[in-house]
């Protein structure tokens, strides 16, 4: 496979289960319960996408659509420092001069993340129309993060069929803009999603049981090409790739440290 078709995470295990990194030209869904590390991974990828080409990266830019207000620039600074150290190590650099020479500096990293804050579904839709224009001006953008897609719809009344139709229409609209951008610019789209409880009725035993499923339902689930599931069991964090049309279902253990996602 062509290395330039991925955003390498520099986390060997994660790159491996992803088949090389976060794929360009696809919508990937990152799901998991609160606190598993979805936002950390999103911020990390905004740094990873900017790794200069001489160091095997894309030297690209990112858009971050923050619907929950959880993006933290000081975390990006920490993750940037860790990424710089990894590059120094991997490429046997004595100091950071080589990184600076190729514009891998914190001020460049922060200014190449186009940040949007959206609090509701109307702002989210406006934002998507806006990034179409932004991408025309900045074709170097290779990553669009939406953290998260479900949260802006929290005010939608599920009992009201009009508001449910509106929700479906807005989601469809967002998806069609996403595919338009993917086809035009070969970007990676990364969407985070929470888990919600679904009550299922076991026909055989006649008992009700509940299980955790990604929010937003089936229509949306079919739009994503790849699902990365983060879970946390017995103080161990596990990342799994599932539902991919081109990768086997596999898992790895990971940690969240000051340096970000590590395996
Ligand atoms: P939510 O669904 O609530 O948005 P999330 O999946 O986005 O949750 P994150 O905010 O990405 O979760 O991750 C939170 C986790 O990251 C916490 O376990 C926290 O301890 C860990 N974390 C955050 N910053 C650091 C740091 N500097 N050092 C170590 N761990 C950190
Ligand atoms: Mg989060």
GROMACS .gro file of C-alpha atoms and ligand atoms in nm:
model
  295
    1UNK     CA    1   0.000   0.000   0.000
    2UNK     CA    2   0.107   0.358  -0.068
    3UNK     CA    3   0.244   0.520   0.248
    4UNK     CA    4   0.119   0.861   0.140
    5UNK     CA    5  -0.238   0.735   0.175
    6UNK     CA    6  -0.221   0.742   0.555
    7UNK     CA    7  -0.168   0.979   0.844
    8UNK     CA    8   0.095   0.789   1.043
    9UNK     CA    9   0.032   0.809   1.417
   10UNK     CA   10   0.392   0.712   1.507
   11UNK     CA   11   0.234   0.469   1.754
   12UNK     CA   12   0.353   0.137   1.605
   13UNK     CA   13   0.065  -0.079   1.730
   14UNK     CA   14  -0.204   0.166   1.622
   15UNK     CA   15  -0.047   0.217   1.279
   16UNK     CA   16  -0.031  -0.160   1.242
   17UNK     CA   17  -0.398  -0.233   1.320
   18UNK     CA   18  -0.496   0.058   1.094
   19UNK     CA   19  -0.290  -0.087   0.809
   20UNK     CA   20  -0.046   0.207   0.808
   21UNK     CA   21  -0.224   0.490   0.986
   22UNK     CA   22  -0.547   0.687   0.964
   23UNK     CA   23  -0.658   0.640   0.601
   24UNK     CA   24  -0.698   0.933   0.363
   25UNK     CA   25  -1.004   0.923   0.140
   26UNK     CA   26  -1.222   0.771   0.410
   27UNK     CA   27  -1.449   0.857   0.701
   28UNK     CA   28  -1.327   0.693   1.020
   29UNK     CA   29  -1.532   0.673   1.336
   30UNK     CA   30  -1.360   0.679   1.673
   31UNK     CA   31  -1.598   0.557   1.938
   32UNK     CA   32  -1.590   0.475   2.305
   33UNK     CA   33  -1.717   0.575   2.648
   34UNK     CA   34  -1.634   0.904   2.822
   35UNK     CA   35  -1.268   0.930   2.921
   36UNK     CA   36  -1.126   0.653   2.699
   37UNK     CA   37  -0.910   0.903   2.510
   38UNK     CA   38  -1.099   0.997   2.191
   39UNK     CA   39  -1.015   1.367   2.216
   40UNK     CA   40  -0.650   1.285   2.293
   41UNK     CA   41  -0.626   1.081   1.971
   42UNK     CA   42  -0.792   1.362   1.772
   43UNK     CA   43  -0.546   1.624   1.900
   44UNK     CA   44  -0.257   1.386   1.837
   45UNK     CA   45  -0.361   1.333   1.475
   46UNK     CA   46  -0.370   1.711   1.424
   47UNK     CA   47   0.002   1.705   1.511
   48UNK     CA   48   0.077   1.381   1.321
   49UNK     CA   49  -0.076   1.511   0.997
   50UNK     CA   50   0.180   1.794   1.005
   51UNK     CA   51   0.492   1.574   1.025
   52UNK     CA   52   0.719   1.697   0.742
   53UNK     CA   53   0.752   1.482   0.432
   54UNK     CA   54   1.129   1.434   0.490
   55UNK     CA   55   1.031   1.246   0.806
   56UNK     CA   56   0.777   1.028   0.630
   57UNK     CA   57   0.476   1.249   0.707
   58UNK     CA   58   0.236   1.449   0.494
   59UNK     CA   59   0.343   1.801   0.593
   60UNK     CA   60  -0.028   1.887   0.586
   61UNK     CA   61  -0.282   2.088   0.790
   62UNK     CA   62  -0.594   2.006   0.994
   63UNK     CA   63  -0.943   2.133   1.070
   64UNK     CA   64  -1.078   2.068   1.421
   65UNK     CA   65  -1.452   2.100   1.474
   66UNK     CA   66  -1.505   2.102   1.850
   67UNK     CA   67  -1.865   2.054   1.962
   68UNK     CA   68  -1.789   1.969   2.326
   69UNK     CA   69  -1.530   2.236   2.409
   70UNK     CA   70  -1.266   1.980   2.498
   71UNK     CA   71  -0.982   2.080   2.264
   72UNK     CA   72  -0.687   2.201   2.472
   73UNK     CA   73  -0.395   2.378   2.312
   74UNK     CA   74  -0.164   2.299   2.605
   75UNK     CA   75  -0.221   1.928   2.535
   76UNK     CA   76  -0.131   1.990   2.170
   77UNK     CA   77   0.192   2.152   2.292
   78UNK     CA   78   0.275   1.845   2.505
   79UNK     CA   79   0.194   1.606   2.221
   80UNK     CA   80   0.398   1.818   1.978
   81UNK     CA   81   0.702   1.799   2.211
   82UNK     CA   82   0.665   1.422   2.239
   83UNK     CA   83   0.630   1.388   1.861
   84UNK     CA   84   0.943   1.600   1.812
   85UNK     CA   85   1.134   1.369   2.049
   86UNK     CA   86   1.009   1.062   1.862
   87UNK     CA   87   1.126   1.208   1.531
   88UNK     CA   88   1.466   1.296   1.682
   89UNK     CA   89   1.495   0.938   1.805
   90UNK     CA   90   1.370   0.773   1.482
   91UNK     CA   91   1.592   0.982   1.256
   92UNK     CA   92   1.899   1.003   1.484
   93UNK     CA   93   1.889   1.382   1.506
   94UNK     CA   94   2.124   1.545   1.759
   95UNK     CA   95   1.899   1.842   1.821
   96UNK     CA   96   1.579   2.008   1.704
   97UNK     CA   97   1.742   2.225   1.435
   98UNK     CA   98   1.648   1.977   1.165
   99UNK     CA   99   1.284   1.990   1.279
  100UNK     CA  100   1.285   2.372   1.290
  101UNK     CA  101   1.438   2.381   0.940
  102UNK     CA  102   1.136   2.190   0.813
  103UNK     CA  103   0.889   2.414   0.996
  104UNK     CA  104   0.803   2.158   1.261
  105UNK     CA  105   0.770   2.419   1.536
  106UNK     CA  106   0.493   2.475   1.789
  107UNK     CA  107   0.378   2.808   1.644
  108UNK     CA  108   0.345   2.651   1.297
  109UNK     CA  109   0.169   2.345   1.441
  110UNK     CA  110  -0.088   2.555   1.627
  111UNK     CA  111  -0.148   2.795   1.338
  112UNK     CA  112  -0.206   2.502   1.098
  113UNK     CA  113  -0.496   2.371   1.303
  114UNK     CA  114  -0.809   2.554   1.187
  115UNK     CA  115  -1.028   2.546   1.495
  116UNK     CA  116  -1.408   2.575   1.499
  117UNK     CA  117  -1.628   2.567   1.807
  118UNK     CA  118  -1.990   2.461   1.742
  119UNK     CA  119  -2.244   2.428   2.019
  120UNK     CA  120  -2.549   2.303   1.831
  121UNK     CA  121  -2.658   2.134   1.508
  122UNK     CA  122  -2.728   2.462   1.327
  123UNK     CA  123  -2.374   2.586   1.396
  124UNK     CA  124  -2.241   2.248   1.287
  125UNK     CA  125  -2.416   2.272   0.953
  126UNK     CA  126  -2.297   2.632   0.905
  127UNK     CA  127  -1.947   2.516   0.989
  128UNK     CA  128  -1.957   2.242   0.723
  129UNK     CA  129  -2.061   2.493   0.461
  130UNK     CA  130  -1.778   2.715   0.576
  131UNK     CA  131  -1.505   2.451   0.559
  132UNK     CA  132  -1.591   2.390   0.193
  133UNK     CA  133  -1.470   2.745   0.127
  134UNK     CA  134  -1.172   2.710   0.362
  135UNK     CA  135  -1.054   2.394   0.187
  136UNK     CA  136  -1.051   2.568  -0.148
  137UNK     CA  137  -0.805   2.820  -0.004
  138UNK     CA  138  -0.598   2.558   0.180
  139UNK     CA  139  -0.566   2.241  -0.025
  140UNK     CA  140  -0.288   2.133   0.217
  141UNK     CA  141  -0.560   2.039   0.466
  142UNK     CA  142  -0.560   1.658   0.490
  143UNK     CA  143  -0.755   1.598   0.812
  144UNK     CA  144  -1.098   1.707   0.933
  145UNK     CA  145  -1.183   1.614   1.293
  146UNK     CA  146  -1.538   1.633   1.430
  147UNK     CA  147  -1.532   1.584   1.808
  148UNK     CA  148  -1.813   1.480   1.847
  149UNK     CA  149  -2.092   1.440   1.594
  150UNK     CA  150  -2.368   1.332   1.832
  151UNK     CA  151  -2.334   1.601   2.100
  152UNK     CA  152  -2.473   1.896   1.896
  153UNK     CA  153  -2.795   1.698   1.852
  154UNK     CA  154  -2.857   1.658   2.225
  155UNK     CA  155  -3.140   1.916   2.217
  156UNK     CA  156  -3.330   1.737   1.942
  157UNK     CA  157  -3.660   1.602   2.074
  158UNK     CA  158  -3.678   1.232   1.989
  159UNK     CA  159  -4.055   1.220   2.035
  160UNK     CA  160  -4.116   1.491   1.779
  161UNK     CA  161  -4.109   1.351   1.424
  162UNK     CA  162  -4.042   1.692   1.267
  163UNK     CA  163  -3.731   1.746   1.471
  164UNK     CA  164  -3.617   1.389   1.400
  165UNK     CA  165  -3.657   1.454   1.026
  166UNK     CA  166  -3.453   1.770   1.064
  167UNK     CA  167  -3.180   1.577   1.246
  168UNK     CA  168  -3.171   1.313   0.971
  169UNK     CA  169  -3.158   1.582   0.701
  170UNK     CA  170  -2.874   1.769   0.870
  171UNK     CA  171  -2.676   1.448   0.922
  172UNK     CA  172  -2.730   1.352   0.556
  173UNK     CA  173  -2.622   1.699   0.450
  174UNK     CA  174  -2.305   1.675   0.660
  175UNK     CA  175  -2.232   1.331   0.515
  176UNK     CA  176  -2.275   1.447   0.157
  177UNK     CA  177  -2.042   1.743   0.215
  178UNK     CA  178  -1.795   1.501   0.377
  179UNK     CA  179  -1.795   1.273   0.072
  180UNK     CA  180  -1.767   1.572  -0.160
  181UNK     CA  181  -1.454   1.688   0.030
  182UNK     CA  182  -1.307   1.338   0.035
  183UNK     CA  183  -1.350   1.299  -0.340
  184UNK     CA  184  -1.216   1.643  -0.419
  185UNK     CA  185  -0.918   1.659  -0.181
  186UNK     CA  186  -0.849   1.299  -0.067
  187UNK     CA  187  -0.866   1.394   0.300
  188UNK     CA  188  -0.917   1.186   0.614
  189UNK     CA  189  -1.231   1.258   0.813
  190UNK     CA  190  -1.230   1.150   1.176
  191UNK     CA  191  -1.555   1.158   1.370
  192UNK     CA  192  -1.584   1.076   1.739
  193UNK     CA  193  -1.893   0.909   1.873
  194UNK     CA  194  -2.018   0.827   2.220
  195UNK     CA  195  -2.164   0.496   2.328
  196UNK     CA  196  -2.527   0.474   2.433
  197UNK     CA  197  -2.726   0.198   2.590
  198UNK     CA  198  -2.962   0.001   2.372
  199UNK     CA  199  -3.217  -0.220   2.537
  200UNK     CA  200  -3.256  -0.538   2.338
  201UNK     CA  201  -3.505  -0.809   2.406
  202UNK     CA  202  -3.365  -1.158   2.399
  203UNK     CA  203  -3.630  -1.355   2.213
  204UNK     CA  204  -3.509  -1.694   2.335
  205UNK     CA  205  -3.507  -1.624   2.707
  206UNK     CA  206  -3.769  -1.350   2.698
  207UNK     CA  207  -3.540  -1.134   2.909
  208UNK     CA  208  -3.437  -0.777   2.842
  209UNK     CA  209  -3.068  -0.701   2.837
  210UNK     CA  210  -2.881  -0.384   2.762
  211UNK     CA  211  -2.565  -0.340   2.561
  212UNK     CA  212  -2.354  -0.044   2.462
  213UNK     CA  213  -2.375   0.070   2.101
  214UNK     CA  214  -2.234   0.377   1.923
  215UNK     CA  215  -2.476   0.672   1.925
  216UNK     CA  216  -2.649   0.821   1.617
  217UNK     CA  217  -2.796   0.495   1.491
  218UNK     CA  218  -2.766   0.284   1.181
  219UNK     CA  219  -2.796   0.545   0.903
  220UNK     CA  220  -2.484   0.715   1.027
  221UNK     CA  221  -2.306   0.384   1.102
  222UNK     CA  222  -2.319   0.294   0.732
  223UNK     CA  223  -2.155   0.623   0.636
  224UNK     CA  224  -1.828   0.545   0.814
  225UNK     CA  225  -1.577   0.325   0.631
  226UNK     CA  226  -1.387   0.226   0.943
  227UNK     CA  227  -1.465   0.207   1.313
  228UNK     CA  228  -1.200   0.235   1.584
  229UNK     CA  229  -1.342   0.132   1.919
  230UNK     CA  230  -1.167   0.241   2.239
  231UNK     CA  231  -1.261   0.058   2.557
  232UNK     CA  232  -1.144   0.040   2.914
  233UNK     CA  233  -1.159  -0.286   3.102
  234UNK     CA  234  -0.994  -0.381   3.436
  235UNK     CA  235  -0.774  -0.069   3.422
  236UNK     CA  236  -0.650  -0.175   3.077
  237UNK     CA  237  -0.726   0.036   2.770
  238UNK     CA  238  -0.791  -0.147   2.447
  239UNK     CA  239  -0.821  -0.014   2.090
  240UNK     CA  240  -0.995  -0.230   1.831
  241UNK     CA  241  -1.049  -0.188   1.461
  242UNK     CA  242  -1.383  -0.320   1.345
  243UNK     CA  243  -1.635  -0.293   1.064
  244UNK     CA  244  -1.367  -0.217   0.806
  245UNK     CA  245  -1.409  -0.327   0.447
  246UNK     CA  246  -1.034  -0.372   0.403
  247UNK     CA  247  -0.886  -0.461   0.744
  248UNK     CA  248  -0.925  -0.761   0.977
  249UNK     CA  249  -1.078  -0.702   1.323
  250UNK     CA  250  -0.779  -0.665   1.557
  251UNK     CA  251  -0.703  -0.506   1.896
  252UNK     CA  252  -0.409  -0.366   2.090
  253UNK     CA  253  -0.363  -0.236   2.444
  254UNK     CA  254  -0.274   0.129   2.489
  255UNK     CA  255  -0.204   0.397   2.749
  256UNK     CA  256  -0.279   0.766   2.763
  257UNK     CA  257   0.023   0.951   2.897
  258UNK     CA  258   0.155   1.306   2.893
  259UNK     CA  259   0.286   1.216   2.546
  260UNK     CA  260  -0.062   1.116   2.424
  261UNK     CA  261  -0.176   0.778   2.293
  262UNK     CA  262   0.097   0.513   2.337
  263UNK     CA  263   0.113   0.136   2.293
  264LIG     P1  264  -1.537   1.221   2.636
  264LIG     O1  265  -1.631   1.121   2.576
  264LIG     O2  266  -1.578   1.262   2.773
  264LIG     O3  267  -1.510   1.336   2.546
  264LIG     P2  268  -1.276   1.119   2.562
  264LIG     O4  269  -1.282   0.980   2.511
  264LIG     O5  270  -1.264   1.227   2.462
  264LIG     O6  271  -1.397   1.143   2.661
  264LIG     P3  272  -1.026   1.220   2.654
  264LIG     O7  273  -1.062   1.353   2.705
  264LIG     O8  274  -0.962   1.209   2.521
  264LIG     O9  275  -1.152   1.125   2.661
  264LIG    O10  276  -0.925   1.144   2.752
  264LIG     C1  277  -0.928   1.163   2.886
  264LIG     C2  278  -0.821   1.073   2.944
  264LIG    O11  279  -0.692   1.121   2.905
  264LIG     C3  280  -0.827   1.070   3.092
  264LIG    O12  281  -0.816   0.934   3.134
  264LIG     C4  282  -0.704   1.148   3.134
  264LIG    O13  283  -0.649   1.096   3.250
  264LIG     C5  284  -0.610   1.128   3.018
  264LIG     N1  285  -0.518   1.242   3.006
  264LIG     C6  286  -0.546   1.366   2.964
  264LIG     N2  287  -0.438   1.445   2.972
  264LIG     C7  288  -0.338   1.369   3.019
  264LIG     C8  289  -0.200   1.391   3.052
  264LIG     N3  290  -0.144   1.511   3.036
  264LIG     N4  291  -0.129   1.288   3.100
  264LIG     C9  292  -0.185   1.168   3.116
  264LIG     N5  293  -0.313   1.139   3.088
  264LIG    C10  294  -0.389   1.238   3.041
  265LIG    MG1  295  -1.368   1.401   2.425
   0.00000   0.00000   0.00000
